[in-house]
mmCIF file of C-alpha atoms in Angstrom:
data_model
loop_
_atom_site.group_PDB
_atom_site.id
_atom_site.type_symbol
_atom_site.label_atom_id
_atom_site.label_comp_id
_atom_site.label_asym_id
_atom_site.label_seq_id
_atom_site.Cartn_x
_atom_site.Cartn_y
_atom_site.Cartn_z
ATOM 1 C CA UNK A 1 -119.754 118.885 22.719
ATOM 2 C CA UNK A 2 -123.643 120.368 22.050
ATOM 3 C CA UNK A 3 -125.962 120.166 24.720
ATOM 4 C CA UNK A 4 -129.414 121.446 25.953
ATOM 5 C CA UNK A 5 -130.976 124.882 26.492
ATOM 6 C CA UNK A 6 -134.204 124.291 24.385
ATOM 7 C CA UNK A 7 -135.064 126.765 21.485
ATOM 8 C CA UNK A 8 -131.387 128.722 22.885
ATOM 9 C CA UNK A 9 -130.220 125.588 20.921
ATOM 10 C CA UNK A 10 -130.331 128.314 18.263
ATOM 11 C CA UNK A 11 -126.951 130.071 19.802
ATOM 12 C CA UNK A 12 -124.856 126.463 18.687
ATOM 13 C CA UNK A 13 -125.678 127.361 14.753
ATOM 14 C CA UNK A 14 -124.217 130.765 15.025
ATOM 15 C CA UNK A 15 -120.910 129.681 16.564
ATOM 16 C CA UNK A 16 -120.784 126.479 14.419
ATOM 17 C CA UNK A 17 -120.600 129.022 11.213
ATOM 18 C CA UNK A 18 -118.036 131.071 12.640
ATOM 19 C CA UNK A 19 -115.817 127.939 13.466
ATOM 20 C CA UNK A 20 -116.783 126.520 10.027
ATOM 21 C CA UNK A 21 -115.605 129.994 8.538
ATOM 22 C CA UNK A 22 -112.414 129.456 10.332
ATOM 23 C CA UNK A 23 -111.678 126.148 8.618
ATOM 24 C CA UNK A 24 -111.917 124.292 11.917
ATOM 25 C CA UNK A 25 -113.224 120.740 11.853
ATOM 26 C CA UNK A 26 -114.551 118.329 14.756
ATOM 27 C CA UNK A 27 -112.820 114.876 15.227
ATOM 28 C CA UNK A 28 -115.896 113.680 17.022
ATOM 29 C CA UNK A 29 -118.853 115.566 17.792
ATOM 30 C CA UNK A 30 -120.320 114.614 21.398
ATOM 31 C CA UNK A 31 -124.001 116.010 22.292
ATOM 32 C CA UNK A 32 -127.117 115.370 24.535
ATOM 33 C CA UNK A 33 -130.643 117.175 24.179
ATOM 34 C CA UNK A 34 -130.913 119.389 21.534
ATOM 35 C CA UNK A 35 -127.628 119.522 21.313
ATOM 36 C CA UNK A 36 -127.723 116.078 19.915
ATOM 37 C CA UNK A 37 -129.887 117.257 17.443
ATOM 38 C CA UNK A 38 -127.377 119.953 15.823
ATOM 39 C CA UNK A 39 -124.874 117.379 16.238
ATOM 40 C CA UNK A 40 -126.034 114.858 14.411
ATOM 41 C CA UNK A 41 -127.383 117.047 11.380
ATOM 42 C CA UNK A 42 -123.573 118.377 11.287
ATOM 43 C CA UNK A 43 -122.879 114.775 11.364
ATOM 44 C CA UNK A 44 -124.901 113.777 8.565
ATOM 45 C CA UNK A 45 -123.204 116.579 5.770
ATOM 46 C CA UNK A 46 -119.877 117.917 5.154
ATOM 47 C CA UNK A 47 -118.507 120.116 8.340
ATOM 48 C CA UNK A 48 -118.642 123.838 6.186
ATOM 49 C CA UNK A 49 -120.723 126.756 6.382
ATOM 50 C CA UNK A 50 -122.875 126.167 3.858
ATOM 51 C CA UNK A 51 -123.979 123.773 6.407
ATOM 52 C CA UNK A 52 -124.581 126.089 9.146
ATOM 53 C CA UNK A 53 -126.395 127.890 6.501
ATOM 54 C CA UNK A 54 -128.474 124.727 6.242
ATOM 55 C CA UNK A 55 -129.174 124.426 9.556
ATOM 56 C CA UNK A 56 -129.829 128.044 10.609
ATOM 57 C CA UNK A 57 -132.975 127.455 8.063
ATOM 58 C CA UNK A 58 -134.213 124.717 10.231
ATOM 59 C CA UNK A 59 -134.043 126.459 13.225
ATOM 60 C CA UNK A 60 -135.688 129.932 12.027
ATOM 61 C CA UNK A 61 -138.259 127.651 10.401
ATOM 62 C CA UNK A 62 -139.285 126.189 13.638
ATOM 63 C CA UNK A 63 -142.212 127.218 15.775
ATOM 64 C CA UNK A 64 -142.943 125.605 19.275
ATOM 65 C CA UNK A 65 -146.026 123.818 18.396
ATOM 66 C CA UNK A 66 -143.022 122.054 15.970
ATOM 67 C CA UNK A 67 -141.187 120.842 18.956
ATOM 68 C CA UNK A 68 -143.771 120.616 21.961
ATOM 69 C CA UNK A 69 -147.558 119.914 19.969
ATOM 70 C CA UNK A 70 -149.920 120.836 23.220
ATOM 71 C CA UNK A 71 -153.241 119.271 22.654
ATOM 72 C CA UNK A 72 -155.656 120.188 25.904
ATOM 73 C CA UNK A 73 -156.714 115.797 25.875
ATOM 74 C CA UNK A 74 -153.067 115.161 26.376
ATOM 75 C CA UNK A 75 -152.558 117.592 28.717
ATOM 76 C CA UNK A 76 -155.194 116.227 31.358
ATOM 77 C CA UNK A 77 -154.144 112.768 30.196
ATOM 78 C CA UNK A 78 -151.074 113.103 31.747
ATOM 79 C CA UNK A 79 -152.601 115.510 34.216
ATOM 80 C CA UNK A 80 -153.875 112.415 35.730
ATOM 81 C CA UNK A 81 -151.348 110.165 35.728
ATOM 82 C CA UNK A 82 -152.344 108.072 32.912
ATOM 83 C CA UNK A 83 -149.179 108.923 31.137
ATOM 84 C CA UNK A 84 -145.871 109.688 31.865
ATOM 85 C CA UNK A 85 -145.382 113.010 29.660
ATOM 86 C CA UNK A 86 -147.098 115.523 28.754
ATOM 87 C CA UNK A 87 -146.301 116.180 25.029
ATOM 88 C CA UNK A 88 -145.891 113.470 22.259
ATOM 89 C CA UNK A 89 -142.584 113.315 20.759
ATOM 90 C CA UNK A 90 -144.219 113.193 17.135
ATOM 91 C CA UNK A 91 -142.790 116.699 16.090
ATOM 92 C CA UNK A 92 -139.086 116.030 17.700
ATOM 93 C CA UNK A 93 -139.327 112.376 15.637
ATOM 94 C CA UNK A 94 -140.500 114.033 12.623
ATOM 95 C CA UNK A 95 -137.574 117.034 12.760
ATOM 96 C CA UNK A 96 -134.937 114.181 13.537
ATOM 97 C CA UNK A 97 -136.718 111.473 10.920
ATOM 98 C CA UNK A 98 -136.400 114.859 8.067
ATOM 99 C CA UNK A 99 -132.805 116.228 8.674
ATOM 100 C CA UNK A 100 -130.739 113.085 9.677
ATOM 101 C CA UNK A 101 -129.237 111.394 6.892
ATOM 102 C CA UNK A 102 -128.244 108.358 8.692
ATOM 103 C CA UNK A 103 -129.848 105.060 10.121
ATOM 104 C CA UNK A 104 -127.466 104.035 13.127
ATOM 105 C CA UNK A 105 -125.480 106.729 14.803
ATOM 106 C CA UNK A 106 -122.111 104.525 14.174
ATOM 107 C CA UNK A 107 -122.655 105.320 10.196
ATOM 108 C CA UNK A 108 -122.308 109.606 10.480
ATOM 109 C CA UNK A 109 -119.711 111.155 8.946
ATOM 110 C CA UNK A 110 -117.948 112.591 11.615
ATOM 111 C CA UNK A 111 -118.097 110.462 14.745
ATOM 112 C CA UNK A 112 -120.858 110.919 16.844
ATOM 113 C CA UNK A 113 -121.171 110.245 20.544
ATOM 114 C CA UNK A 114 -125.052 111.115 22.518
ATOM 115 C CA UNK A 115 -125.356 110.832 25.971
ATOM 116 C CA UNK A 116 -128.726 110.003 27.162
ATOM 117 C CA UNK A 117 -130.038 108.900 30.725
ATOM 118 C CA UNK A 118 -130.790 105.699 31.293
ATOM 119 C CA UNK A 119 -133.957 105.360 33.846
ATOM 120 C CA UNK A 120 -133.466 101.754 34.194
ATOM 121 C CA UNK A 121 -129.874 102.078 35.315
ATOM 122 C CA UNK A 122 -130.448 105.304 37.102
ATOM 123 C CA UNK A 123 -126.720 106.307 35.019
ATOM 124 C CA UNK A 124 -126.029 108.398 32.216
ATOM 125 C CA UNK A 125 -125.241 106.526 29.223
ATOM 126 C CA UNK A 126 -122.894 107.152 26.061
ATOM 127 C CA UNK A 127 -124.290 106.075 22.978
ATOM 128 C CA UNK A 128 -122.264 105.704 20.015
ATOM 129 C CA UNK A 129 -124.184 103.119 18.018
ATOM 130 C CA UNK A 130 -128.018 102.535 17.479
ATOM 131 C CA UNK A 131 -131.020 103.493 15.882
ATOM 132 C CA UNK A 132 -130.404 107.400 15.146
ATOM 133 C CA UNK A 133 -133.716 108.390 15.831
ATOM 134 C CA UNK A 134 -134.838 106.681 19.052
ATOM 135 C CA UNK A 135 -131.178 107.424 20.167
ATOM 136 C CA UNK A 136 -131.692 110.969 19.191
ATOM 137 C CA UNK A 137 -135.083 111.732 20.258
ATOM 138 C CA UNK A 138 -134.261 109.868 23.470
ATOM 139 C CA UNK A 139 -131.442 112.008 24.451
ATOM 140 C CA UNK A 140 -133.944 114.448 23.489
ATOM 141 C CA UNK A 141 -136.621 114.094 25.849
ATOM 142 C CA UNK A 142 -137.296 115.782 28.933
ATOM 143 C CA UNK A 143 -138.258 113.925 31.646
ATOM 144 C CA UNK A 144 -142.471 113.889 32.355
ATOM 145 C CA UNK A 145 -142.361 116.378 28.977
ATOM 146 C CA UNK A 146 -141.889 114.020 26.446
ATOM 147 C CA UNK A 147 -142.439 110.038 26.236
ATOM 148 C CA UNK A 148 -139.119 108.050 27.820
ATOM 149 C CA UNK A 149 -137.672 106.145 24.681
ATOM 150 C CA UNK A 150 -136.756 102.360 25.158
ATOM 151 C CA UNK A 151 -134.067 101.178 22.520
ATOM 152 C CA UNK A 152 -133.117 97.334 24.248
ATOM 153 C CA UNK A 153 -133.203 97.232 27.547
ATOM 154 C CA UNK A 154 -132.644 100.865 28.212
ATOM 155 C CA UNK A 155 -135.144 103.252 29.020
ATOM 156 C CA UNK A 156 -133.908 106.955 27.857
ATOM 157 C CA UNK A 157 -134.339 110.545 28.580
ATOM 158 C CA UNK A 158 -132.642 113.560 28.021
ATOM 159 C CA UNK A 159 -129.180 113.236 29.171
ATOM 160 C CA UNK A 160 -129.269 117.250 30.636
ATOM 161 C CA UNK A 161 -130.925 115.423 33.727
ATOM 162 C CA UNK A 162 -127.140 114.191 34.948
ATOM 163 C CA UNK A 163 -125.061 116.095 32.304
ATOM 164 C CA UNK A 164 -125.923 118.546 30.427
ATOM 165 C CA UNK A 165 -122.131 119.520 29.482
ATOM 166 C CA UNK A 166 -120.363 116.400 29.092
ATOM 167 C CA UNK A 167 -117.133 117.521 28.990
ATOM 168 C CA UNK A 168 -115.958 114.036 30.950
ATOM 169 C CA UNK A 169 -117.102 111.761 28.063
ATOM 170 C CA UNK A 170 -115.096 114.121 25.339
ATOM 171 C CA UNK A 171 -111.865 113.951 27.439
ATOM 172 C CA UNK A 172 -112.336 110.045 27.735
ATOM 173 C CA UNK A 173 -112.760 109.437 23.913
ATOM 174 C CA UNK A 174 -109.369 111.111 23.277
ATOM 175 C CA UNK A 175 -110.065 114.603 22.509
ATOM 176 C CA UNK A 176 -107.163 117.198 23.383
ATOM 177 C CA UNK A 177 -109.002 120.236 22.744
ATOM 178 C CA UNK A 178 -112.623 120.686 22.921
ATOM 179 C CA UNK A 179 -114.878 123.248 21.887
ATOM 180 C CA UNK A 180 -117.658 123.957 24.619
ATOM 181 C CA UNK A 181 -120.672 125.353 22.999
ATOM 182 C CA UNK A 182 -122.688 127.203 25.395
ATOM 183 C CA UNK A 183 -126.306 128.388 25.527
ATOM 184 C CA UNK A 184 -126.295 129.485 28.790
ATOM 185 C CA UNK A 185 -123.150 131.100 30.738
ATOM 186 C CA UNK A 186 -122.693 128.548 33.693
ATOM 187 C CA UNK A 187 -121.566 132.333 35.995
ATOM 188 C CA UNK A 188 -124.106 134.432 35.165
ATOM 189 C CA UNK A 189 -127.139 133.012 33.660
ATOM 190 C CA UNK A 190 -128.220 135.701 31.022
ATOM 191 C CA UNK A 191 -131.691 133.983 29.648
ATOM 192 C CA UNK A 192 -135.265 135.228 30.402
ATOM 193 C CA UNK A 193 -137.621 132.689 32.594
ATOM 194 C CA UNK A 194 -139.298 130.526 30.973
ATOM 195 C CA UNK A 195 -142.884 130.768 31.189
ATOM 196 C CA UNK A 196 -144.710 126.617 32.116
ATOM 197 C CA UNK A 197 -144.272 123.814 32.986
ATOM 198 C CA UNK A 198 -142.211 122.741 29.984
ATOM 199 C CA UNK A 199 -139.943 126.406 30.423
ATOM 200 C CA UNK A 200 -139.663 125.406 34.247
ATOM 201 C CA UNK A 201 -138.114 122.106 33.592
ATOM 202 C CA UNK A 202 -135.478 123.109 30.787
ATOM 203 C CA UNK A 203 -134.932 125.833 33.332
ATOM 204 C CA UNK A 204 -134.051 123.635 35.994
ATOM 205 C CA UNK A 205 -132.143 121.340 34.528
ATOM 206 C CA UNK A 206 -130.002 124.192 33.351
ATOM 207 C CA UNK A 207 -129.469 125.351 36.968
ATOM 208 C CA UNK A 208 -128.580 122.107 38.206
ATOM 209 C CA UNK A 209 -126.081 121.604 35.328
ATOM 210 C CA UNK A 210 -124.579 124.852 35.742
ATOM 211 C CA UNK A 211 -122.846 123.747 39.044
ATOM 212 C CA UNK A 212 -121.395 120.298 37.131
ATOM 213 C CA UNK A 213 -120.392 122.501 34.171
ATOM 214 C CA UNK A 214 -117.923 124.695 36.364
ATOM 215 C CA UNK A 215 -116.523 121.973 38.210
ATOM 216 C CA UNK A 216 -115.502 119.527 34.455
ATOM 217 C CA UNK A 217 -114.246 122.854 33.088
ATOM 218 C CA UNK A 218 -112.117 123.289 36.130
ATOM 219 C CA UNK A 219 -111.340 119.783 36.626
ATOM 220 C CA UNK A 220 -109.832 119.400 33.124
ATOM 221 C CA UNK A 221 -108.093 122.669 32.107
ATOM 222 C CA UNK A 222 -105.209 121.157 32.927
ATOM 223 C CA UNK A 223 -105.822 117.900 30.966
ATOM 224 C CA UNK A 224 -107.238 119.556 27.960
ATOM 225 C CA UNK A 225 -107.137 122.306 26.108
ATOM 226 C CA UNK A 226 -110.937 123.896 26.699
ATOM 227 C CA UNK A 227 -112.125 126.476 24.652
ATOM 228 C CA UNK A 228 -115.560 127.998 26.229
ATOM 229 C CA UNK A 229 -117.298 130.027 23.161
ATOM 230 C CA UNK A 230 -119.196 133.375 24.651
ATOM 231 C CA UNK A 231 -123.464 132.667 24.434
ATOM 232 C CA UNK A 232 -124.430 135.894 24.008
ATOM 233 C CA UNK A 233 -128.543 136.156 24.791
ATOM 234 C CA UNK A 234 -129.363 140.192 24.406
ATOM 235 C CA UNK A 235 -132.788 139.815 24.155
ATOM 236 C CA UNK A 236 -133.248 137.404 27.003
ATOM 237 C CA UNK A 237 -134.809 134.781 25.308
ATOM 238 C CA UNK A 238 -136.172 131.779 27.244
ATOM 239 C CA UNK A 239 -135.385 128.562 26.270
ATOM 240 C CA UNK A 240 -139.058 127.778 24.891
ATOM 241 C CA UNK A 241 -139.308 130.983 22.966
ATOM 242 C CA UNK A 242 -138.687 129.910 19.129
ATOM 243 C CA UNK A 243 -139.605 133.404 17.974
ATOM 244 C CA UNK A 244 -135.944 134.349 18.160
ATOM 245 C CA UNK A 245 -133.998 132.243 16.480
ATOM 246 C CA UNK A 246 -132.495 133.994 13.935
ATOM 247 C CA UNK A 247 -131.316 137.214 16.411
ATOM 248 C CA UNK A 248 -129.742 134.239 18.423
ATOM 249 C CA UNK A 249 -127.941 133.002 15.192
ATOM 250 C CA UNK A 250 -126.394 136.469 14.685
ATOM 251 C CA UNK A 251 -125.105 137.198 17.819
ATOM 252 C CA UNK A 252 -123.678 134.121 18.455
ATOM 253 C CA UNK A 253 -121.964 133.803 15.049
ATOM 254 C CA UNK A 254 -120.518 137.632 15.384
ATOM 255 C CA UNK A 255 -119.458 136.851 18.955
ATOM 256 C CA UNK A 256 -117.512 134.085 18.449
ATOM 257 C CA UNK A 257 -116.045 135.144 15.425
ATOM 258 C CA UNK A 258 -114.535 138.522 17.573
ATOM 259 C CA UNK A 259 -113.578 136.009 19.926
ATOM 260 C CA UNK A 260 -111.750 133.594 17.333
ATOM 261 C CA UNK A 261 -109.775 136.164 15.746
ATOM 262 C CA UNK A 262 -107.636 136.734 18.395
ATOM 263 C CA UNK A 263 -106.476 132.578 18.419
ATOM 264 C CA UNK A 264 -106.334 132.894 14.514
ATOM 265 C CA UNK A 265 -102.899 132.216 14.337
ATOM 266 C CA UNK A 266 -102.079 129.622 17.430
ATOM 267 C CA UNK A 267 -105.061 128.145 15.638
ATOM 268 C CA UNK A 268 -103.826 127.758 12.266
ATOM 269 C CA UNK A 269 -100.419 126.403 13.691
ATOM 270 C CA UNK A 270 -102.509 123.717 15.583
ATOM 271 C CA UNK A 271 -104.145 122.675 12.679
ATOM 272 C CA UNK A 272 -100.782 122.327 9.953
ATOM 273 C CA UNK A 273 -99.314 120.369 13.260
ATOM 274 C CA UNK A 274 -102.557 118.315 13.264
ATOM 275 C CA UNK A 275 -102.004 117.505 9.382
ATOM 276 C CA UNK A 276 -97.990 116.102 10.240
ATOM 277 C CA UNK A 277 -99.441 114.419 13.353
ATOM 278 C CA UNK A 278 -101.774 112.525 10.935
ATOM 279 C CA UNK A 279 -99.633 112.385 7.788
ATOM 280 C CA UNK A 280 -97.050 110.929 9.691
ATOM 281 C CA UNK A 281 -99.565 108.290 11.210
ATOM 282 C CA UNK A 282 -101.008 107.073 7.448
ATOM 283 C CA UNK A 283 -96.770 107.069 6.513
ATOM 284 C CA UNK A 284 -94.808 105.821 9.389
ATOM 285 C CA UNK A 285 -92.407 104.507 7.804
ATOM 286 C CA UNK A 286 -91.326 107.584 6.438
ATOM 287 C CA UNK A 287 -89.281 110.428 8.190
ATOM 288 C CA UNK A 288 -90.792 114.187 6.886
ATOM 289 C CA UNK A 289 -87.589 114.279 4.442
ATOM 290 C CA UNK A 290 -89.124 110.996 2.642
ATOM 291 C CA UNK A 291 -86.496 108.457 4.566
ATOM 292 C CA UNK A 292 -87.377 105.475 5.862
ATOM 293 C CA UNK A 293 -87.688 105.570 9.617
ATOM 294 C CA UNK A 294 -85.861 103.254 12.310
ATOM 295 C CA UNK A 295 -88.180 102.989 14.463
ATOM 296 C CA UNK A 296 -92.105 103.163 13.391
ATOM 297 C CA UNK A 297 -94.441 102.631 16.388
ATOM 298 C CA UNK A 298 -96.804 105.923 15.981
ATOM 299 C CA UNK A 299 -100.524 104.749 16.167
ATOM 300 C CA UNK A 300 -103.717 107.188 15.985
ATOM 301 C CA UNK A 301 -103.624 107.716 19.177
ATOM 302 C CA UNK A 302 -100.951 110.170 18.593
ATOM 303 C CA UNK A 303 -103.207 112.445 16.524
ATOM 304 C CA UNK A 304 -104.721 115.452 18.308
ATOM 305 C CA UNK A 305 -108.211 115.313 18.289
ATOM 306 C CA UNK A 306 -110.948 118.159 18.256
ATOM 307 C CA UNK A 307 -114.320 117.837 19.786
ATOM 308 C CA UNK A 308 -116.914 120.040 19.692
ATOM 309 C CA UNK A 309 -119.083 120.440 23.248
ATOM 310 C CA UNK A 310 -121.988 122.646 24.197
ATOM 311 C CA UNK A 311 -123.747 123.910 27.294
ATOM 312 C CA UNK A 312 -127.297 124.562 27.982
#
């Protein structure tokens, strides 16, 4: 589960290698904001550090003008109230449009799941079909920031508004343990402020998630197994400072490999009990000896899956 936190998006490459490096996998991958973004480009290749690799070139690539193009004729456009937003989408279309290797969200890889907020419905929405980059860039796109996105009938924008962690929609499509990827700790906020009107609203979404995060993760400890990755922010980045993103990749990868070592072990025993659970699902008609079963009623359900989550 990836979610927002702007250019600290940055923090969710670094702990992706380290997880890669520990030969763990996601089941389903469930993101909003720019989490949706790293989601669905580890959604789009095979689930390895080479990947991460891949991606962390992306990111230290990126500049703001990339992701939020400020022209001074939009700005009073919307200024006055002739727009909604302030910043085309045309760079966030143009990253998704270059590093997604799919059409429709159903077709990734690894099963992807973006939540989004619908303005029409006045709900959050879970999107796991659709056109992967209006559903991307819609899940994307901060409210009176960026342009709303309308795919159907729905009228989109970034799902951080209502959840910026959502830990509820992983626990509802079956996963068992899940992997919260942080960029911001929900306790102690550790990022710089922002400076603008663009820093301001990440910002503020973040604080008003923060509350939501800490109840889910204390709602469902006891329904899942949640495993919170640190987000360690030294330098006090803000979340519209792209200047940083490889010192963000570093930490975060070295923290959360100190903090997976420990779990090594109850880790690797999880994951040879994840390949019975799921041998014994594609042969159940077959005891682990090679004998026919009596009774053969195990369905997929049965297999534990992994998701991946983030906070921003």
């Amino acid at each position: 589960m990836l979610s927002g936190g702007g250019s600290l998006g940055a923090l969710q490459v670094g702990m992706l290698r380290a997880l890669f490096e520990h030969g763990l996998r996601p089941d389903l991958l469930v993101g909003t904001s720019v989490g949706a973004v790293n989601a669905a480009f580890i959604a789009s290749r095979a689930p390895s550090a080479a990947t991460a690799d891949q991606l962390a070139e992306v990111w230290c690539r990126l500049s703001r003008e990339d992701v939020f193009p400020f022209s001074p004729r939009a700005l009073i456009v919307g200024l006055a109230g002739r727009r909604d937003h302030l910043v085309p989408d045309r760079g966030l279309r143009r990253l998704v449009e270059q590093h997604v290797e799919f059409a429709d969200i159903g077709e990734a890889s690894i099963p992807l799941h973006v939540v989004a907020f619908d303005v029409n419905e006045q709900a959050e929405v879970l999107l796991s079909e659709g056109p992967a980059v209006d559903v991307i860039v819609g899940a994307a796109s901060i409210p009176g920031v960026f342009p709303t996105v309308r795919i159907g009938t729905r009228l989109l924008v970034d799902g951080g508004v209502a959840n910026n962690t959502p830990l509820s929609h992983a626990v509802a499509l079956g996963a068992e343990r899940v992997f919260v990827f942080p960029t911001r700790d929900p306790h102690s906020h550790t990022g710089g402020p922002s400076r603008g009107a663009i820093g301001a609203a990440i910002d503020g979404i973040g604080v008003l998630t923060d509350a939501r995060l800490r109840f889910d993760l204390k709602r469902y400890s006891s329904d899942v197994e949640l495993i919170v990755l640190p987000c360690p922010n030294r330098l006090r980045v803000a979340a519209t400072d792209f200047g940083h993103s490889s010192q963000l990749i570093k930490e975060a990868c070295h923290a959360t490999r100190a903090f997976l070592e420990p779990k090594r072990g109850a880790l690797r025993r999880a994951r040879s009990g994840r390949r019975d659970r799921e041998r014994r699902v594609a042969n159940p008609g077959r005891s682990p000896q090679g004998n026919p079963r009596r009774t053969a009623n195990t369905t997929r359900s049965t297999v534990r899956h992994s998701a991946i989550a983030g906070h921003g």
